[in-house]
């Protein structure tokens, strides 16, 4: 993602390719190539996200996923099949057992920093004054950790105003695919199933395609209704709905810039700008796994002057975090949520 003052930035399904989306006038809608959108295509499906999250907590079998989430069998079968086709999971038959386990691949484990970046955002902004559900413990340094999104070159933290961007070799526009998560789920609370989760809270805000794209336009410097409408080729009623929701959630604020008639622009709040870290972390994952070596966007860190990608680092030892090096202390009783609980350490 670009810095807030400037701007530009889907994983196609391995199965049948959906037809390109059409505008109300019947023309094929074209959208900006974007590695963040490709990442969200996977994790913004509530059930797929919850299954991946449970896998990070050590869940591996069909029955364990079903018990932890209360997910219908047919739905779980469908999502596990799709996540296996996408190479997020691989199926393993341990020993002589005929019962297969679903284990995260390297590609799947590499989603962990994106989940942690979203978790930190949710802890800061969406906890409602309650303790964060998890305290992270970085085994490598033995410290409680509050990971930061950092420059891969200098290791310093990166915020929206600390970077600039330019087009990469994958920049451009392509016909939009139907079937992306364009509608807000009527049961948004589904993201909260199984256990309290700051990642779930974050995805409730940006987890549908249009909400994400509207926030992304804010990072590209597009603030005015007509500009966003033209850039996204979005239906006016959908844009109005998403802008109102994002204002209500505190991600955007509305500012009048004209009267007679009244016109407003939509600016990122401090909370909205703090989504930059999760966005560029998802950008890194999408660039690595879904861009075929042609990232749509290249980022430069203004502080050190070097091109960089997002690295999620322990705030204490400054080393990049990986799932295998992290443990947790819980602020909730997992049994109260029907969950087994993650790999935890004593309080």
XYZ file of C-alpha atoms in Angstrom:
347
model
C 0.000 0.000 0.000
C 1.112 3.569 -0.596
C 1.656 6.281 1.944
C -1.346 8.309 3.019
C -0.283 11.411 1.120
C 0.269 9.686 -2.230
C -1.143 6.808 -4.146
C -1.467 3.818 -6.529
C -1.349 0.352 -5.806
C -7.113 -11.491 -6.552
C -6.047 -14.641 -6.381
C -8.011 -16.340 -9.075
C -9.692 -19.504 -7.955
C -8.047 -22.686 -9.193
C -11.504 -23.858 -10.185
C -13.878 -22.285 -12.636
C -12.983 -18.678 -13.430
C -15.972 -16.379 -12.772
C -17.147 -13.989 -15.416
C -15.878 -10.396 -15.232
C -18.116 -8.076 -13.249
C -20.201 -5.583 -15.206
C -21.232 -2.090 -14.303
C -24.808 -0.927 -14.381
C -24.271 0.249 -17.950
C -23.160 -3.251 -18.932
C -19.491 -2.390 -19.421
C -16.873 -4.643 -17.874
C -15.586 -3.058 -14.686
C -11.829 -2.832 -14.394
C -9.990 -2.614 -11.095
C -6.492 -1.801 -9.945
C -4.080 -4.730 -9.614
C -3.481 -5.082 -5.885
C -1.671 -7.688 -3.813
C -3.603 -6.711 -0.676
C -6.896 -7.446 -2.426
C -5.548 -10.833 -3.487
C -4.695 -11.635 0.118
C -8.078 -10.471 1.383
C -9.758 -12.661 -1.231
C -8.634 -15.558 0.963
C -8.870 -14.290 4.545
C -12.006 -12.143 4.203
C -14.195 -15.214 3.791
C -15.269 -15.639 7.417
C -15.148 -19.427 7.469
C -11.809 -19.629 5.640
C -10.314 -17.089 8.043
C -11.581 -18.952 11.102
C -10.182 -22.251 9.837
C -6.751 -20.707 9.190
C -6.837 -19.051 12.614
C -7.620 -22.370 14.309
C -4.734 -23.966 12.422
C -2.381 -21.421 14.004
C -3.774 -22.604 17.339
C -2.714 -26.156 16.492
C -5.969 -27.593 15.121
C -5.381 -30.156 12.360
C -8.264 -32.596 12.039
C -11.687 -32.215 10.479
C -13.502 -33.035 13.717
C -11.340 -30.655 15.750
C -12.098 -27.782 13.340
C -15.793 -28.623 13.462
C -15.875 -28.822 17.245
C -13.958 -25.567 17.715
C -16.095 -23.560 15.302
C -19.478 -25.253 15.229
C -19.207 -25.130 11.456
C -21.589 -27.219 9.310
C -19.904 -30.301 7.898
C -20.616 -29.409 4.270
C -19.225 -25.903 4.748
C -16.096 -27.186 6.465
C -15.540 -29.754 3.708
C -15.865 -27.028 1.086
C -13.481 -24.568 2.777
C -10.845 -27.197 3.569
C -10.956 -28.334 -0.048
C -10.563 -24.777 -1.327
C -7.769 -23.926 1.116
C -5.962 -27.110 0.084
C -6.353 -26.201 -3.593
C -4.979 -22.752 -2.808
C -1.961 -24.448 -1.157
C -2.691 -22.886 2.248
C -3.107 -26.417 3.621
C -1.737 -29.809 2.675
C -3.333 -33.092 3.607
C -1.274 -35.576 5.624
C -2.154 -39.100 6.782
C -0.049 -39.572 9.949
C 1.354 -43.072 10.477
C -1.028 -45.800 9.416
C -4.103 -43.689 10.114
C -6.677 -43.338 7.371
C -7.860 -40.076 8.913
C -6.150 -37.176 7.195
C -4.890 -34.082 8.907
C -4.815 -30.577 7.442
C -1.486 -28.895 8.036
C -0.435 -25.409 7.054
C 2.023 -25.211 4.190
C 4.887 -22.714 4.076
C 2.508 -20.454 2.173
C -0.072 -20.877 4.933
C 2.387 -20.280 7.769
C 3.567 -17.158 5.949
C 0.140 -15.607 6.612
C 1.043 -15.461 10.302
C 2.642 -11.967 10.217
C -0.480 -10.593 8.507
C -2.653 -12.077 11.239
C -0.379 -10.607 13.914
C -0.431 -7.138 12.276
C -4.242 -7.261 12.191
C -4.241 -8.498 15.790
C -2.130 -5.559 16.975
C -4.486 -3.143 15.196
C -7.486 -4.796 16.835
C -5.812 -4.724 20.250
C -5.131 -0.985 19.936
C -8.446 0.160 18.532
C -11.178 -2.437 18.925
C -10.819 -3.993 22.375
C -13.522 -1.762 23.872
C -11.470 -1.079 26.972
C -11.091 -4.777 27.775
C -7.768 -6.639 27.954
C -6.486 -8.021 24.662
C -7.510 -11.685 24.248
C -3.891 -12.833 23.929
C -0.528 -11.722 25.279
C 2.169 -12.753 22.831
C 5.387 -14.251 24.161
C 8.390 -14.337 21.834
C 10.271 -17.505 22.767
C 13.459 -16.358 21.006
C 13.988 -13.481 23.445
C 11.684 -14.638 26.251
C 9.768 -11.361 26.354
C 6.148 -10.335 26.136
C 5.946 -8.956 22.628
C 3.908 -6.287 20.894
C 5.106 -6.792 17.314
C 5.607 -3.821 15.012
C 5.428 -3.499 11.245
C 8.940 -2.504 10.209
C 11.091 -1.713 7.195
C 12.858 -4.859 5.985
C 16.004 -2.810 5.284
C 16.579 -0.735 8.432
C 14.277 -2.495 10.904
C 12.546 0.703 12.025
C 8.773 0.889 12.302
C 6.858 2.146 9.262
C 3.694 4.234 9.357
C 1.592 5.612 6.520
C 3.503 8.890 6.315
C 6.917 7.175 6.415
C 6.789 5.685 2.927
C 6.225 6.536 -0.700
C 5.380 4.278 -3.585
C 5.760 3.799 -7.279
C 4.292 1.396 -9.789
C 5.848 -2.044 -9.920
C 6.043 -4.413 -12.890
C 2.576 -5.786 -12.077
C 0.854 -2.396 -12.001
C -2.193 -1.740 -14.128
C -5.857 -2.582 -14.246
C -7.623 -5.812 -15.082
C -11.224 -6.934 -15.522
C -12.854 -7.386 -12.134
C -13.831 -10.910 -11.201
C -17.308 -11.678 -9.975
C -17.523 -13.795 -6.876
C -15.132 -11.720 -4.796
C -16.415 -10.904 -1.331
C -18.306 -7.797 -2.441
C -21.209 -7.939 0.001
C -21.070 -7.354 3.707
C -22.002 -10.542 5.491
C -25.430 -10.352 7.077
C -23.968 -12.285 9.998
C -20.826 -10.266 10.615
C -20.533 -11.790 14.072
C -19.458 -15.021 12.394
C -15.881 -13.702 12.481
C -16.106 -13.905 16.292
C -16.990 -17.590 16.482
C -14.884 -19.942 18.568
C -12.876 -17.508 20.688
C -12.322 -13.773 21.250
C -10.076 -12.435 18.513
C -8.667 -9.013 17.706
C -8.013 -10.201 14.134
C -11.713 -11.008 13.822
C -12.633 -7.527 15.034
C -10.371 -5.941 12.421
C -11.796 -8.058 9.605
C -15.329 -7.103 10.598
C -14.372 -3.567 9.509
C -12.286 -4.174 6.376
C -13.102 -7.784 5.531
C -15.431 -7.152 2.613
C -14.025 -6.058 -0.711
C -15.610 -2.630 -0.978
C -14.788 -1.510 2.556
C -11.176 -2.468 1.975
C -11.034 -0.712 -1.399
C -12.527 2.496 -0.010
C -9.898 2.546 2.764
C -7.201 1.789 0.190
C -8.264 4.839 -1.832
C -7.669 6.907 1.297
C -4.040 5.754 1.289
C -3.872 6.722 -2.380
C -4.947 10.240 -1.412
C -8.437 9.984 -2.929
C -10.784 11.681 -0.486
C -13.758 12.958 -2.433
C -16.874 10.993 -3.216
C -16.807 11.533 -6.975
C -13.138 10.614 -7.236
C -13.603 7.393 -5.265
C -16.744 6.575 -7.271
C -14.861 6.993 -10.558
C -11.754 5.139 -9.423
C -13.620 2.103 -8.098
C -16.497 2.091 -10.618
C -18.687 1.272 -7.648
C -22.461 1.687 -7.423
C -23.314 4.964 -5.628
C -25.528 3.274 -3.026
C -22.746 0.805 -2.136
C -20.159 3.578 -1.860
C -22.466 5.641 0.358
C -23.070 2.628 2.589
C -19.362 1.818 2.976
C -18.390 5.447 3.623
C -21.069 5.741 6.294
C -19.957 2.495 7.935
C -16.294 3.498 7.902
C -17.139 6.886 9.412
C -19.251 5.195 12.092
C -16.429 2.761 12.904
C -13.898 5.601 13.258
C -11.722 4.693 10.257
C -12.752 7.795 8.263
C -13.958 11.250 9.200
C -16.182 13.450 7.068
C -15.158 17.070 6.332
C -17.201 19.593 4.381
C -15.311 21.356 1.613
C -18.202 23.041 -0.236
C -21.653 24.403 0.461
C -24.602 25.024 -1.880
C -24.647 22.164 -2.557
C -22.947 20.611 0.450
C -20.044 18.375 -0.496
C -17.769 16.371 1.749
C -14.457 14.634 1.629
C -13.471 11.578 3.636
C -10.152 11.562 5.458
C -8.399 8.739 7.270
C -8.413 9.166 11.031
C -5.499 8.122 13.242
C -7.252 4.775 13.507
C -7.624 4.545 9.740
C -3.971 5.412 9.106
C -3.000 2.684 11.568
C -4.387 0.150 9.092
C -1.349 0.907 6.926
C 0.757 -1.661 8.792
C -1.683 -4.551 8.264
C -2.221 -3.468 4.652
C 1.462 -3.506 3.690
C 1.939 -6.785 5.576
C -0.803 -8.358 3.469
C 0.779 -6.647 0.457
C 4.033 -8.476 1.191
C 2.274 -11.844 1.380
C 0.338 -11.222 -1.821
C 3.483 -10.058 -3.621
C 5.391 -13.140 -2.506
C 2.801 -15.791 -3.238
C 0.281 -14.410 -5.730
C 1.978 -11.828 -7.978
C 4.057 -14.271 -10.084
C 7.163 -12.161 -9.463
C 5.493 -8.950 -10.676
C 4.411 -6.875 -7.668
C 1.946 -4.105 -8.569
C 3.517 -1.631 -6.137
C 7.016 -0.862 -4.861
C 7.542 0.909 -1.532
C 10.373 3.172 -0.406
C 11.027 3.967 3.258
C 11.602 7.708 3.553
C 13.704 7.408 6.721
C 16.403 5.174 5.228
C 15.795 5.857 1.542
C 15.632 2.183 0.549
C 12.973 0.086 -1.095
C 11.478 -2.282 1.437
C 8.812 -4.805 2.204
C 6.900 -5.051 5.440
C 8.499 -7.144 8.163
C 6.595 -7.901 11.374
C 9.209 -7.772 14.130
C 9.269 -8.320 17.880
C 9.305 -4.891 19.504
C 11.840 -6.078 22.090
C 14.548 -7.950 20.134
C 13.643 -6.467 16.697
C 13.782 -9.878 15.012
C 11.123 -10.985 12.488
C 8.508 -13.191 14.096
C 7.452 -16.613 12.865
C 4.636 -18.781 14.171
C 6.946 -21.454 15.603
C 8.645 -18.904 17.893
C 5.478 -17.486 19.434
C 3.520 -18.608 22.483
C 0.533 -17.027 24.191
C -1.025 -16.214 27.523
C -4.799 -16.086 27.448
C -7.030 -13.505 29.103
C -10.057 -15.748 28.597
C -11.005 -19.312 29.466
C -10.953 -21.264 26.185
C -13.401 -23.798 27.617
C -15.999 -21.046 27.838
C -15.811 -20.785 24.038
C -15.601 -24.501 23.312
C -12.029 -24.006 22.141
C -8.991 -26.068 22.961
C -6.799 -22.983 23.263
C -3.481 -22.210 21.565
C -0.031 -23.272 22.679
C 0.156 -21.263 25.886
C 2.635 -20.547 28.642
C 1.924 -20.120 32.324
C 0.831 -16.697 33.493
